[in-house]
Rosetta silent file (secondary structure, phi, psi, omega in degrees, C-alpha in Angstrom):
SEQUENCE: MDEDSHTMDIAVEEENLAQAIGRNGQNVRLSSELTGWTLNVMSEEDAASKQQKGQTLLLRHLSKN
SCORE:     score description
SCORE:     0.000 S_00000001
   1 L     0.000  123.478 -169.771   64.349   98.868  110.684 S_00000001
   2 E  -130.561  105.663  156.866   61.933   97.968  107.529 S_00000001
   3 L   -75.032  -19.637 -168.012   60.097  100.593  106.287 S_00000001
   4 L   -83.397  -40.229 -167.370   58.093   99.297  103.428 S_00000001
   5 L   -89.788  -29.073  177.131   56.955   96.671  105.979 S_00000001
   6 L    68.193   47.588 -163.252   56.459   99.031  108.946 S_00000001
   7 E  -121.208  138.299 -177.909   58.412   96.701  111.186 S_00000001
   8 E  -152.498  143.181  168.404   61.096   97.739  113.428 S_00000001
   9 E  -121.646  136.838 -155.111   63.315   95.912  116.083 S_00000001
  10 E  -117.693  128.035 -157.048   64.036   97.307  119.452 S_00000001
  11 E  -102.788   97.632  173.607   66.975   96.060  121.368 S_00000001
  12 E  -116.227  177.786 -178.567   66.924   96.307  125.507 S_00000001
  13 L   -69.888  155.859 -169.920   68.906   95.309  128.197 S_00000001
  14 L   -74.194  -17.955 -168.975   68.306   91.842  129.340 S_00000001
  15 L   -73.219  -43.615 -158.948   66.873   93.186  133.112 S_00000001
  16 L   -79.188   -0.392 -167.653   64.591   95.562  131.302 S_00000001
  17 H   -55.073  -57.366  167.724   63.049   92.866  128.581 S_00000001
  18 H   -29.436  -71.866 -153.861   60.137   91.840  131.162 S_00000001
  19 H   -71.962  -48.064 -158.733   59.027   95.562  131.704 S_00000001
  20 H   -67.388  -21.026  168.639   59.548   96.958  127.609 S_00000001
  21 H   -86.359  -37.751 -178.834   57.260   93.903  126.959 S_00000001
  22 L    88.942  170.751 -172.393   54.654   94.179  129.693 S_00000001
  23 H   -73.341  132.591 -179.502   52.440   91.561  131.526 S_00000001
  24 H    55.613   33.188  170.143   50.910   89.544  128.390 S_00000001
  25 H    56.369   37.070  173.881   52.933   91.878  126.039 S_00000001
  26 L   -73.466  -36.612 -147.388   50.600   94.790  126.889 S_00000001
  27 H   -92.432  -27.012 -176.963   53.370   97.146  126.888 S_00000001
  28 H  -104.974  -16.275  163.624   54.647   96.521  123.045 S_00000001
  29 H   -54.162  -39.079 -177.047   51.296   95.809  122.115 S_00000001
  30 H   -70.255  -55.420 -163.383   50.519   99.555  123.043 S_00000001
  31 H   -67.587  -41.042 -177.096   53.408  100.995  121.531 S_00000001
  32 H   -70.558  -10.232 -169.151   52.987   99.107  118.232 S_00000001
  33 H  -111.856  -26.636  146.257   49.153  100.532  117.907 S_00000001
  34 H   -16.666  -74.280  175.334   50.473  103.805  119.035 S_00000001
  35 H   -74.355  -54.747 -173.141   53.292  104.093  116.291 S_00000001
  36 L   100.791   37.263  179.130   51.476  101.755  113.461 S_00000001
  37 L  -127.490  173.790 -176.868   54.388   99.628  113.351 S_00000001
  38 E   -95.115  130.314  164.972   55.180   96.128  114.140 S_00000001
  39 E   -97.626  132.296  164.596   57.675   96.064  117.192 S_00000001
  40 E  -116.289  116.607 -147.931   60.040   93.394  117.936 S_00000001
  41 E  -111.650  132.508  168.649   61.208   93.703  121.236 S_00000001
  42 E  -140.778  139.484  177.799   64.599   91.692  122.158 S_00000001
  43 E   -68.040  162.786 -156.951   67.417   91.693  124.171 S_00000001
  44 H   -67.983  -36.118  176.433   70.872   93.158  123.059 S_00000001
  45 H   -70.883  -13.482  165.154   72.293   90.014  122.876 S_00000001
  46 H   -84.448  -18.597  164.123   69.641   88.492  120.488 S_00000001
  47 H   -53.881  -61.845 -168.923   69.903   91.753  118.723 S_00000001
  48 H   -33.445  -49.181 -165.229   73.567   91.403  118.132 S_00000001
  49 H   -65.566  -41.575 -157.985   73.145   88.013  117.237 S_00000001
  50 H  -100.369   -3.538 -172.010   70.739   88.520  114.445 S_00000001
  51 H   -90.546  -39.134 -175.988   72.354   91.729  113.387 S_00000001
  52 H   -51.804  -71.962 -176.745   75.673   89.181  112.915 S_00000001
  53 H   -55.906  -28.807  156.918   73.767   86.798  110.890 S_00000001
  54 H   -70.877  -87.136 -128.981   72.229   89.500  108.427 S_00000001
  55 H   -58.167  -52.580 -168.025   75.886   90.685  107.944 S_00000001
  56 H   -70.820  -18.553 -177.719   77.074   86.826  107.056 S_00000001
  57 H   -69.257  -57.943 -149.747   73.905   86.569  104.637 S_00000001
  58 H   -66.069  -51.413 -174.345   74.576   90.030  103.027 S_00000001
  59 H   -86.810  -14.810  162.765   78.501   88.985  102.390 S_00000001
  60 H   -67.755  -36.287  169.894   77.732   85.415  101.493 S_00000001
  61 H   -87.896  -22.145  167.362   75.384   87.065   98.561 S_00000001
  62 H   -63.433  -45.980 -164.345   77.834   89.801   97.499 S_00000001
  63 H   -64.554  -43.320 -169.793   80.638   87.272   97.423 S_00000001
  64 H   -73.702  -22.163  165.148   78.472   85.075   94.793 S_00000001
  65 L   -83.186    0.000    0.000   78.040   88.343   92.458 S_00000001
């Protein structure tokens, strides 16, 4: 979640991914409009991978300083 840019990653189970996004992105688009946030819907596996990459980058940055 990034409060400054009003974006949020939402992880859902793979079998629910299509339903969360909706036909032509309708569900996630409506949710974004209602909340005023940009919502990035992804599978739990993709979210875990993204989190791992972020942690790796953070550790590299901290080890340089």
